[in-house]
PDB file of C-alpha atoms in Angstrom:
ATOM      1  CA  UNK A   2     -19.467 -35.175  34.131  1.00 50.00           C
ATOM      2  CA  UNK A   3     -21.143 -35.455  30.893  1.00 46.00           C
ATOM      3  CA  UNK A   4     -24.096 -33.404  31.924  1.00 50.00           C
ATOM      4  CA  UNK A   5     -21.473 -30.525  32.462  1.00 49.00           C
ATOM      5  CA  UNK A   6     -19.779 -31.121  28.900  1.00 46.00           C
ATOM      6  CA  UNK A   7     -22.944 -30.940  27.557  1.00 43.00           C
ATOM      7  CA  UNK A   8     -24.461 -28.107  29.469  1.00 45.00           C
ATOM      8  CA  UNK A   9     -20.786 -26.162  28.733  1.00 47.00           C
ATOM      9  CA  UNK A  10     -21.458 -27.250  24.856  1.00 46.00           C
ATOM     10  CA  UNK A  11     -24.948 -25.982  25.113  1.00 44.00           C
ATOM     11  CA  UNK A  12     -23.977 -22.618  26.313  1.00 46.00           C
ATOM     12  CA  UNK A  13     -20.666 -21.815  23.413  1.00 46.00           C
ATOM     13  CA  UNK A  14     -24.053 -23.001  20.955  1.00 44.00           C
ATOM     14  CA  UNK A  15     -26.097 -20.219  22.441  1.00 43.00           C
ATOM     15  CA  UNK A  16     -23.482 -17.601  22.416  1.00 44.00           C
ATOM     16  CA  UNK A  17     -22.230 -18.110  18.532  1.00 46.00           C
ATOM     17  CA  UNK A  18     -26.260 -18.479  17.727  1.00 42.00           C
ATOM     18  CA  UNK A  19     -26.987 -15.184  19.263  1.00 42.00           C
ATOM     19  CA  UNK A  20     -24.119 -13.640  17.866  1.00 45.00           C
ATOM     20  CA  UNK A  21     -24.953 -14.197  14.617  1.00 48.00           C
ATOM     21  CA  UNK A  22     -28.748 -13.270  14.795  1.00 52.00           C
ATOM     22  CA  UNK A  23     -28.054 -10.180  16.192  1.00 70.00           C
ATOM     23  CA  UNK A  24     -26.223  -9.472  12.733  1.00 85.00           C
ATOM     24  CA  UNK A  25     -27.671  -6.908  10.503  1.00 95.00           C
ATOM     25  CA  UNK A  26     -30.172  -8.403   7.952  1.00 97.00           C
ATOM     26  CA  UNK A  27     -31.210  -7.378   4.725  1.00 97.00           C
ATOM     27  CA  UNK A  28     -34.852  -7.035   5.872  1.00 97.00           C
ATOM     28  CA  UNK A  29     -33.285  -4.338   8.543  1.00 97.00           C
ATOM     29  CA  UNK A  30     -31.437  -2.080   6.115  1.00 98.00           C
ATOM     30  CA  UNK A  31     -34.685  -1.727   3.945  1.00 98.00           C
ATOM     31  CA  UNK A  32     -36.453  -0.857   7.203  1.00 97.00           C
ATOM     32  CA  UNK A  33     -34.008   2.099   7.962  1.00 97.00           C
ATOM     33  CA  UNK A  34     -33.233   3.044   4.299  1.00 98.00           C
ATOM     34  CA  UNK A  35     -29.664   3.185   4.304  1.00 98.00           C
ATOM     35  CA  UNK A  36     -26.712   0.564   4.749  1.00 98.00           C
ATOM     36  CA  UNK A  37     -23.308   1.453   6.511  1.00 98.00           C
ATOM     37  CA  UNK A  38     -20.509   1.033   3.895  1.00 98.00           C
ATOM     38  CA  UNK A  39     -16.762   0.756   4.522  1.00 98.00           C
ATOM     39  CA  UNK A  40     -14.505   2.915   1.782  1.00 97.00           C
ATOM     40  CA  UNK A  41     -10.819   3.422   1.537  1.00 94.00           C
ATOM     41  CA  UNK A  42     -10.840   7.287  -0.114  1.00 93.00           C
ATOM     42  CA  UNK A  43      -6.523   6.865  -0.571  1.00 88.00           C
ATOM     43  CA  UNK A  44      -6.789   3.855  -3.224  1.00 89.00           C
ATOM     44  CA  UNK A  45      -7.049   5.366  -6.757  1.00 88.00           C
ATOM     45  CA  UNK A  46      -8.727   4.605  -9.018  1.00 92.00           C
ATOM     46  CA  UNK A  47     -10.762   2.618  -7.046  1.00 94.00           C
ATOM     47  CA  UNK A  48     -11.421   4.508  -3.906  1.00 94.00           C
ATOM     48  CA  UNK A  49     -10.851   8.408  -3.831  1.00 93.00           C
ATOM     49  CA  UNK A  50     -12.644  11.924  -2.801  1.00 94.00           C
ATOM     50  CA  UNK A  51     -13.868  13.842  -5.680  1.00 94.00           C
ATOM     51  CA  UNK A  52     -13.289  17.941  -5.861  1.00 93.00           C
ATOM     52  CA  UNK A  53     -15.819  18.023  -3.350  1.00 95.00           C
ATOM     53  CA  UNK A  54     -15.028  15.211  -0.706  1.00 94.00           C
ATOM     54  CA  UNK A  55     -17.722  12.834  -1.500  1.00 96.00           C
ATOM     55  CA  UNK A  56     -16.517   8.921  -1.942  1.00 97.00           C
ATOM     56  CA  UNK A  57     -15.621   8.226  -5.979  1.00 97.00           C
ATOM     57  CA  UNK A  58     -13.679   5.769  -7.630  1.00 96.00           C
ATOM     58  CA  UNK A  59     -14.498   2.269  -9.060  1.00 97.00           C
ATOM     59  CA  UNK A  60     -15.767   1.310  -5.164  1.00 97.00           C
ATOM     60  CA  UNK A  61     -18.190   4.156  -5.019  1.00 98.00           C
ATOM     61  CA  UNK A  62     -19.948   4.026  -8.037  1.00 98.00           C
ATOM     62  CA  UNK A  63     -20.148  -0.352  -8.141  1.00 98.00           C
ATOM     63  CA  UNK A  64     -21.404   0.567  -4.062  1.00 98.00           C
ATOM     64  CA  UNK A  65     -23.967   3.052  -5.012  1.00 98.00           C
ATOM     65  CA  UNK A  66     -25.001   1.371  -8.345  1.00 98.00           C
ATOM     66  CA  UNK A  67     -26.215  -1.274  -5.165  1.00 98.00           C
ATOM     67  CA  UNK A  68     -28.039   0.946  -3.137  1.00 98.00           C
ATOM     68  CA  UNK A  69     -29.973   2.812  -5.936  1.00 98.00           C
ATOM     69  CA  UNK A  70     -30.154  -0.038  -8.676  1.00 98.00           C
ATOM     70  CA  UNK A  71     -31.174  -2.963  -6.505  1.00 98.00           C
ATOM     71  CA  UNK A  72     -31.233  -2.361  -2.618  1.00 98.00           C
ATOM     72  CA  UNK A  73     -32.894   1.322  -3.027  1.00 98.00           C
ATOM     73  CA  UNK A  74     -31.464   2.531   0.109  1.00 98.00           C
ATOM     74  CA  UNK A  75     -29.037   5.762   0.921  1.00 98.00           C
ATOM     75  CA  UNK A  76     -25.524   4.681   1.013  1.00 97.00           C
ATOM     76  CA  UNK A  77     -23.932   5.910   4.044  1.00 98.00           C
ATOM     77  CA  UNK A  78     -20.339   5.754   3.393  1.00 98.00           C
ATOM     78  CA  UNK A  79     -17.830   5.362   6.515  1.00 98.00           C
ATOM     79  CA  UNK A  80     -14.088   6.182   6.105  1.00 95.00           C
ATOM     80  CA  UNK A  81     -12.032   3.268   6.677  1.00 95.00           C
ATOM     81  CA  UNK A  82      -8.333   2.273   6.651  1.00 89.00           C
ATOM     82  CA  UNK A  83      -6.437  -0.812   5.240  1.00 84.00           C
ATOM     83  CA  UNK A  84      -6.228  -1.710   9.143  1.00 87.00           C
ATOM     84  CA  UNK A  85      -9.363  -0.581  10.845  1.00 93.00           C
ATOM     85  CA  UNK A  86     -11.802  -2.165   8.400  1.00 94.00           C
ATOM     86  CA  UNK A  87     -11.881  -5.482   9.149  1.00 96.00           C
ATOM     87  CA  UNK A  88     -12.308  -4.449  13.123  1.00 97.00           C
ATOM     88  CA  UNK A  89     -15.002  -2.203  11.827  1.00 97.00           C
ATOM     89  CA  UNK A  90     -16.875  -5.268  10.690  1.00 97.00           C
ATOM     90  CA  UNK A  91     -16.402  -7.558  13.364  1.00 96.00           C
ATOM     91  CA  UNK A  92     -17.149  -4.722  15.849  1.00 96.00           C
ATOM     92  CA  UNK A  93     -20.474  -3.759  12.985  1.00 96.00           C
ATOM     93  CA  UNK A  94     -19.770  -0.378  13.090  1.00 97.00           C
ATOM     94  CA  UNK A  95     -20.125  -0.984   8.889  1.00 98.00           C
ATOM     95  CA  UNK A  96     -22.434  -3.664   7.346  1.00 98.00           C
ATOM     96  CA  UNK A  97     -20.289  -4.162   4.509  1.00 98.00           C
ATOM     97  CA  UNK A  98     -16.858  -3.351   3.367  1.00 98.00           C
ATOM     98  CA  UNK A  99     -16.538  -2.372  -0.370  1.00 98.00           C
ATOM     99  CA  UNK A 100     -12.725  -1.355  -0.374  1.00 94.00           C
ATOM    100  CA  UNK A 101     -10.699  -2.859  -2.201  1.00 90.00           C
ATOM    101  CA  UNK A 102     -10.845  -6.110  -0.277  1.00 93.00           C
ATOM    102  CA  UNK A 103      -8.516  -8.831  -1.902  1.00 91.00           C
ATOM    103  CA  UNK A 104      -9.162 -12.494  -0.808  1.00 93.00           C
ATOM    104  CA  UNK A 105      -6.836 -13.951   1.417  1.00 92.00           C
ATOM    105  CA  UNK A 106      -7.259 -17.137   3.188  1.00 93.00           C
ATOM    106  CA  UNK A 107      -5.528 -15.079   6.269  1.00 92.00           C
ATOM    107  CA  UNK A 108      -8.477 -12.562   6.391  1.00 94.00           C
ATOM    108  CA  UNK A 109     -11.104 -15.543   5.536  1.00 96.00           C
ATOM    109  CA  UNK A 110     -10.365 -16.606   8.886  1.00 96.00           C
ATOM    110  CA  UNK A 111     -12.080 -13.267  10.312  1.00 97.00           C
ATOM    111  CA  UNK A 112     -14.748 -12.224   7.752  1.00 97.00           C
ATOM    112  CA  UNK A 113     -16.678 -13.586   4.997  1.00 98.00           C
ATOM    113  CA  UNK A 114     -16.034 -12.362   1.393  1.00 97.00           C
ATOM    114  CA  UNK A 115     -18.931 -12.060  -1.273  1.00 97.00           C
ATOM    115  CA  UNK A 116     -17.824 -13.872  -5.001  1.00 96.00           C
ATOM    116  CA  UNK A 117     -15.767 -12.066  -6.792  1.00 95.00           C
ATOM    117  CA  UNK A 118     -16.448  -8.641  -8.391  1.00 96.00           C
ATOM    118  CA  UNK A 119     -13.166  -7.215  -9.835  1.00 93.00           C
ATOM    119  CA  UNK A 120      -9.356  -7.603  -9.466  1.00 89.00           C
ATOM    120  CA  UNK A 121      -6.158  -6.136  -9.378  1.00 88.00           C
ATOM    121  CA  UNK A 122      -2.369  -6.899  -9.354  1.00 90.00           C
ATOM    122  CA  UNK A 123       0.219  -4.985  -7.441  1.00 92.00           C
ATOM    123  CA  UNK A 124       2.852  -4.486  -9.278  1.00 96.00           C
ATOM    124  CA  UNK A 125       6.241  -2.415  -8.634  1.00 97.00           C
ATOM    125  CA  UNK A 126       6.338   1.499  -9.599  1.00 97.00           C
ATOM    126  CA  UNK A 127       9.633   3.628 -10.467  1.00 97.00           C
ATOM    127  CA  UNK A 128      10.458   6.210 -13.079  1.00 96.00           C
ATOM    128  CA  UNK A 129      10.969   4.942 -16.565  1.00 95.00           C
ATOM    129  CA  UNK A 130      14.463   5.823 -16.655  1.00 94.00           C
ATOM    130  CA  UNK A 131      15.185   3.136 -13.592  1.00 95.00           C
ATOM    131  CA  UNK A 132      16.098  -0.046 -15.198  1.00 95.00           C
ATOM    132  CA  UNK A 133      14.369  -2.571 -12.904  1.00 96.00           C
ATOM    133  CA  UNK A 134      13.064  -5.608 -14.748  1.00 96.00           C
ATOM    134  CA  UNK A 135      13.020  -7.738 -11.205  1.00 96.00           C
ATOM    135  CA  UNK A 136      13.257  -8.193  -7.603  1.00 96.00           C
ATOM    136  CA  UNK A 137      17.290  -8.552  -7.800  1.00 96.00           C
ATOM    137  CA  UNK A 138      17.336  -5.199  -8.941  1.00 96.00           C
ATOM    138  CA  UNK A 139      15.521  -3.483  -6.085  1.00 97.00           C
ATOM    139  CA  UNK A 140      18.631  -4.325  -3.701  1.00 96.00           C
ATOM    140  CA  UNK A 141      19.996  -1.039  -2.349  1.00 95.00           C
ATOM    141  CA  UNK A 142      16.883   0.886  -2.739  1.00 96.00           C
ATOM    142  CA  UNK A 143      14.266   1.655  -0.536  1.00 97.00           C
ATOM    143  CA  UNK A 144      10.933   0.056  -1.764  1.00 97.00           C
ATOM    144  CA  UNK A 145       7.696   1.920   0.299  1.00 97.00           C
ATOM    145  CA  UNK A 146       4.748  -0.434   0.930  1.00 97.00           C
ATOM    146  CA  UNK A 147       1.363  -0.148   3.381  1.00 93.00           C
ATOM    147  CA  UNK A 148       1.866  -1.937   6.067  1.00 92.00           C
ATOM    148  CA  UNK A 149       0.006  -5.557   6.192  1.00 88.00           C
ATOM    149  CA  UNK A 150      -0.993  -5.240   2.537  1.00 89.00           C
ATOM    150  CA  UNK A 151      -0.789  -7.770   0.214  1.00 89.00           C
ATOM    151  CA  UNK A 152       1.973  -5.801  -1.548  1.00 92.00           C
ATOM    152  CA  UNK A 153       3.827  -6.106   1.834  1.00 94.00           C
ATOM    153  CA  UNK A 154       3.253  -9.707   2.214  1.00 93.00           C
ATOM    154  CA  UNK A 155       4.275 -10.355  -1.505  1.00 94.00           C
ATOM    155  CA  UNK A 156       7.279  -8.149  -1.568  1.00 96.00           C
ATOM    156  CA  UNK A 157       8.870  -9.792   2.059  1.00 95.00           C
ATOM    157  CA  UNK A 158       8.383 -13.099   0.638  1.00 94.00           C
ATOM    158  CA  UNK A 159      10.718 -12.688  -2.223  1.00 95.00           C
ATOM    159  CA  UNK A 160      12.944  -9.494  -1.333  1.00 94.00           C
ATOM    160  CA  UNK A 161      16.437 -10.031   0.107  1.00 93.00           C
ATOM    161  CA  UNK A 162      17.233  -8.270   3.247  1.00 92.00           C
ATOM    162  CA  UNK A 163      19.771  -6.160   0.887  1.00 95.00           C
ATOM    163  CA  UNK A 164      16.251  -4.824   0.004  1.00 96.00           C
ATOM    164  CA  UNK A 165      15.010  -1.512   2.342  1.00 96.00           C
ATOM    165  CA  UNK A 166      11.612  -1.905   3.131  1.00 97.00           C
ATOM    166  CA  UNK A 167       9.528   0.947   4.390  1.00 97.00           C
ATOM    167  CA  UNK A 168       6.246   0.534   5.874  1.00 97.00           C
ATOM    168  CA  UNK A 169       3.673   3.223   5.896  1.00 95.00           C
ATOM    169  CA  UNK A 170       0.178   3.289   7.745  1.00 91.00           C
ATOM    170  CA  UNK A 171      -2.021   4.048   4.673  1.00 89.00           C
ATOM    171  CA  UNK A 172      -1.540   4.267   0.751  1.00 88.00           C
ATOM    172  CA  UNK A 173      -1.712   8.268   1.201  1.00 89.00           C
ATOM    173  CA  UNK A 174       1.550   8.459   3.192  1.00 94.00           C
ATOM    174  CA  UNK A 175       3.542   5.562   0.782  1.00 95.00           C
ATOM    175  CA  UNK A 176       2.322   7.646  -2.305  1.00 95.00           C
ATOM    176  CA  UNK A 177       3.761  11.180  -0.326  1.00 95.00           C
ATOM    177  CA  UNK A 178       6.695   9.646   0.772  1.00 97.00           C
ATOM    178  CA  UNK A 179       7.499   8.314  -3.331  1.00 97.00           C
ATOM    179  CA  UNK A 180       6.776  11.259  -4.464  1.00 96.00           C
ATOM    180  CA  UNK A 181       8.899  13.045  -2.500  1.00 96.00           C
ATOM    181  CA  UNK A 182      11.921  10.938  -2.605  1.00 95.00           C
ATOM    182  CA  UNK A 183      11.925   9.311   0.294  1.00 97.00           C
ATOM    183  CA  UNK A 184      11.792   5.775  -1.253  1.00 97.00           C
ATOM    184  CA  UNK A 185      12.976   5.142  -4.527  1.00 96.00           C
ATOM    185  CA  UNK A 186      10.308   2.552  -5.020  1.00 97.00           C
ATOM    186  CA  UNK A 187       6.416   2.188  -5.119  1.00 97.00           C
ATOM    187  CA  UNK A 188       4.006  -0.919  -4.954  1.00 96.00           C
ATOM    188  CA  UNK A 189       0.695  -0.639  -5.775  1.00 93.00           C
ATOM    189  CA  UNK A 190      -2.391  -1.527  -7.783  1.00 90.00           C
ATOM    190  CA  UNK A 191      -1.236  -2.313 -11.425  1.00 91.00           C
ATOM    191  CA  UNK A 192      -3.086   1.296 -12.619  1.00 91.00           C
ATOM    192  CA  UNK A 193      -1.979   3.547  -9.971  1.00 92.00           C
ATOM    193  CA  UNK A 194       1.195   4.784 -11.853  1.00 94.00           C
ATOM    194  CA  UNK A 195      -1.548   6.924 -14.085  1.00 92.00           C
ATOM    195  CA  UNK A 196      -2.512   8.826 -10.674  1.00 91.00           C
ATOM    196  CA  UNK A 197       1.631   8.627 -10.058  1.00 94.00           C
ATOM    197  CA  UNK A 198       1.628  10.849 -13.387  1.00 95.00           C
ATOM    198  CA  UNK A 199      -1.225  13.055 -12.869  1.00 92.00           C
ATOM    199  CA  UNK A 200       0.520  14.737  -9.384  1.00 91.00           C
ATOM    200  CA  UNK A 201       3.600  14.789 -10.294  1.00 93.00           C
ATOM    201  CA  UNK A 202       3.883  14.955 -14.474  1.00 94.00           C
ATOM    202  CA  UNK A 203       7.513  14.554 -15.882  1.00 92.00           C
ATOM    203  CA  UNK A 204       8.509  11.685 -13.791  1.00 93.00           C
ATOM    204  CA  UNK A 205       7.113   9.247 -16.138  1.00 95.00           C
ATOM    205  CA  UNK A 206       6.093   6.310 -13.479  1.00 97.00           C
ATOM    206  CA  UNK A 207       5.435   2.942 -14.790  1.00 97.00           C
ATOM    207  CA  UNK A 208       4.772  -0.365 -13.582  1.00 96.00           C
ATOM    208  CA  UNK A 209       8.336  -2.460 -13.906  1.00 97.00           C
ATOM    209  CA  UNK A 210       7.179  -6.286 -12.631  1.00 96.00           C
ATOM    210  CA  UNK A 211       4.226  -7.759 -11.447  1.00 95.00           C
ATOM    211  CA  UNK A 212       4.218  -8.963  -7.696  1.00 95.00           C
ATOM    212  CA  UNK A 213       0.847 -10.637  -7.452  1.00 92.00           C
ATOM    213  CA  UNK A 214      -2.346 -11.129  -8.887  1.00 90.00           C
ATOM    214  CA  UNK A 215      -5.814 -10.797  -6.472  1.00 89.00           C
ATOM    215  CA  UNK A 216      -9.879 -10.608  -6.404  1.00 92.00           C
ATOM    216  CA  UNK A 217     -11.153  -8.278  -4.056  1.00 92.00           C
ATOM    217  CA  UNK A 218     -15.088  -9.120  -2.953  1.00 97.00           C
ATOM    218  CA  UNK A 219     -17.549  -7.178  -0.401  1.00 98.00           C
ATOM    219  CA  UNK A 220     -16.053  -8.225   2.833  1.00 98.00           C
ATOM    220  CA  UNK A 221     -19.239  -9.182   5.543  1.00 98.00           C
ATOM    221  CA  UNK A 222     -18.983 -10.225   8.808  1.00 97.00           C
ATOM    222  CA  UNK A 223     -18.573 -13.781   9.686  1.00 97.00           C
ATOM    223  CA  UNK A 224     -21.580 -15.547   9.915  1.00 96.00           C
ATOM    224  CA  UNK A 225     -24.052 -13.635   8.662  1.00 97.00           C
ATOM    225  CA  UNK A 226     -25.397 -15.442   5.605  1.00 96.00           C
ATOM    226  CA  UNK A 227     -28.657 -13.357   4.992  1.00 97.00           C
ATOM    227  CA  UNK A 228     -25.987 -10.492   3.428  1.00 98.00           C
ATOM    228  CA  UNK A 229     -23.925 -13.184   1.957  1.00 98.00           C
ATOM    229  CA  UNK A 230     -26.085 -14.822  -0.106  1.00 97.00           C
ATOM    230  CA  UNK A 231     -27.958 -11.228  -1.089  1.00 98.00           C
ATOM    231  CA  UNK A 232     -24.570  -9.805  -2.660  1.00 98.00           C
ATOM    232  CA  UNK A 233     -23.757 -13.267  -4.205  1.00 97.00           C
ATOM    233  CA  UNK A 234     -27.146 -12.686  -5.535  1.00 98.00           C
ATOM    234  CA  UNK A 235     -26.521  -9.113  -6.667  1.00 98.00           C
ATOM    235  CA  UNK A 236     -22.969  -9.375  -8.430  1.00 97.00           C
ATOM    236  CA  UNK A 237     -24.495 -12.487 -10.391  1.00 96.00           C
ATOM    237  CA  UNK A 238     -26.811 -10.124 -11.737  1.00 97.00           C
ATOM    238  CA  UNK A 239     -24.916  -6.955 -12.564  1.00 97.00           C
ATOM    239  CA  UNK A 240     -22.324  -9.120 -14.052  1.00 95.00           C
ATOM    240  CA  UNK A 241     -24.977 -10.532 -16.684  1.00 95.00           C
ATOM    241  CA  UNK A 242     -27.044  -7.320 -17.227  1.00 96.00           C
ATOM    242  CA  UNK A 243     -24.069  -5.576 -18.475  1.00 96.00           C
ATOM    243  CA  UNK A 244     -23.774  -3.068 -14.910  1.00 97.00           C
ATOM    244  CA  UNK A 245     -20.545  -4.285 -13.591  1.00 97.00           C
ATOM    245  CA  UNK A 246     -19.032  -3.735 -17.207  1.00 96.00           C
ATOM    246  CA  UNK A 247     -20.057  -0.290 -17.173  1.00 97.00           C
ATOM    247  CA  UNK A 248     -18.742   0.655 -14.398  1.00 97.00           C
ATOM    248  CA  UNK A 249     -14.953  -0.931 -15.499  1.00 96.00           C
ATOM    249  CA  UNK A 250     -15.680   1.170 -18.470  1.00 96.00           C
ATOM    250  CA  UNK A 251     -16.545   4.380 -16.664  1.00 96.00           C
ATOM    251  CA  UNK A 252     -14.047   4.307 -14.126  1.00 95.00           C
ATOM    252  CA  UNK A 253     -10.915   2.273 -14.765  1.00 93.00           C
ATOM    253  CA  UNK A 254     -11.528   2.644 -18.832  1.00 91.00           C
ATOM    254  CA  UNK A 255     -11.406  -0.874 -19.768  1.00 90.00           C
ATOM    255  CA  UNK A 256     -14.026  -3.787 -20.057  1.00 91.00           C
ATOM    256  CA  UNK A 257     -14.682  -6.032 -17.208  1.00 87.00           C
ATOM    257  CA  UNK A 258     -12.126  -8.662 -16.789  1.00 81.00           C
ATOM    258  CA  UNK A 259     -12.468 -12.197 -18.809  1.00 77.00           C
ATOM    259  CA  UNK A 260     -11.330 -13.591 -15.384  1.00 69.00           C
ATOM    260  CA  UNK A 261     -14.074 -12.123 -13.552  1.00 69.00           C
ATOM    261  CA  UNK A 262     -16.513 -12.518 -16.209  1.00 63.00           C
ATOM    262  CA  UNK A 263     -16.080 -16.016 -16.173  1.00 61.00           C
ATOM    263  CA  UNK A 264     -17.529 -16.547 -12.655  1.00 57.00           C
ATOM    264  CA  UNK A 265     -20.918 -16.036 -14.033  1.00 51.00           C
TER     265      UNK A 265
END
């Protein structure tokens, strides 16, 4: 009987081992010259399309300031969603995800998150002219959130059920459906209501509460600690040779975070 526990034990060993060898290396993206990269284009600022449909945003520019500053390989981005991109690691049909990924000890039970490189809180978005100062005062109205978010999590924690909300499939459709009335009430990144302005001026969105605060870090599969401990590697250095201010400058217009900073 114990040979068979042990033989059984033996096996699971063999299985996770392989598993995690056959994981991508760093070693193997120099070889072909390119790493696969997960992007959300519907997250402004931080992941868009330019005029000309190529990946921008605070994501794209801190992913290729990577690949040409310190990996020197192509970056070959790959269209994700907020629901498909952690199956798109765990399946490695992307090396790494640089999306927007906020920590969450729910998702740390599937992937592996690099330290921290910037942050975000979702706040709630209405026209100036709607007096809303808290979560009592979205009762009656209809409050549109991505589904599985960490705006939806936040929000259903707190929100009475005298509170209607709608769940879309991607940050496109909740921004669409805001826009054009169909909720009275947005939740999103604490800068979006500046892209809120720019499509539809006039309306004068602004942020009215804060929901939640969050770090977002390159998400990796689980396991594989060669890209781990390179991207650890690489945010400790672009946070102390002045790159990952830069890019907070360039693209969001402010100076990198004290909060963030301080993880040097």
């Amino acid at each position: 009987m114990l040979n068979k526990i042990l033989l059984i034990f033996a096996m699971l060993l063999l299985v996770c081992t392989h598993s995690y060898a056959d994981s991508i290396t760093i070693d193997q993206i120099l070889d072909k010259g390119e790493i696969r990269v997960g992007f959300v284009s519907d997250v402004p600022p931080y992941g868009i399309l330019d005029k000309d449909g190529k990946p921008a945003g605070f994501d794209a520019v801190f992913a290729r300031t990577i690949c040409d500053n310190h990996l020197k390989v192509k970056c070959n981005f790959v269209d994700t969603t907020l629901q498909n991109r952690i199956p798109y690691l765990e399946t490695e049909k992307i090396d790494v995800m640089i999306g927007v990924m906020a920590l969450t000890t729910e998702r740390a039970k599937r992937i592996w998150y690099s330290n921290p490189y910037g942050g975000a809180s979702n706040v709630v978005i209405a026209k100036q002219s709607e007096s809303i100062n808290s979560v009592d005062d979205l009762k009656g109205k209809s409050v549109g959130v991505v589904r599985g978010s960490t705006q939806d999590r936040a929000l259903t924690s707190i929100a009475s059920k005298e509170v209607k909300i709608t769940r879309y499939d991607d940050d496109a459709t909740a921004v669409q459906a805001f826009l054009t009335g169909l909720t009275d009430i947005h939740t999103s990144g604490h800068l979006t209501y500046k892209e809120l302005n720019k499509l539809k001026p006039g309306n004068n969105y602004e942020n009215k509460f804060k929901l939640t605060s969050f770090s977002f870090g390159i998400g990796i599969k689980k396991g594989n600690i060669d890209l781990l401990q390179y991207f650890n590697a690489v945010i400790h250095v672009m946070k102390n040779n002045g790159e990952l201010d830069s890019i907070f400058r360039k693209t969001l217009e402010q100076p990198m975070p004290s909060d963030i900073r301080e993880t040097l």
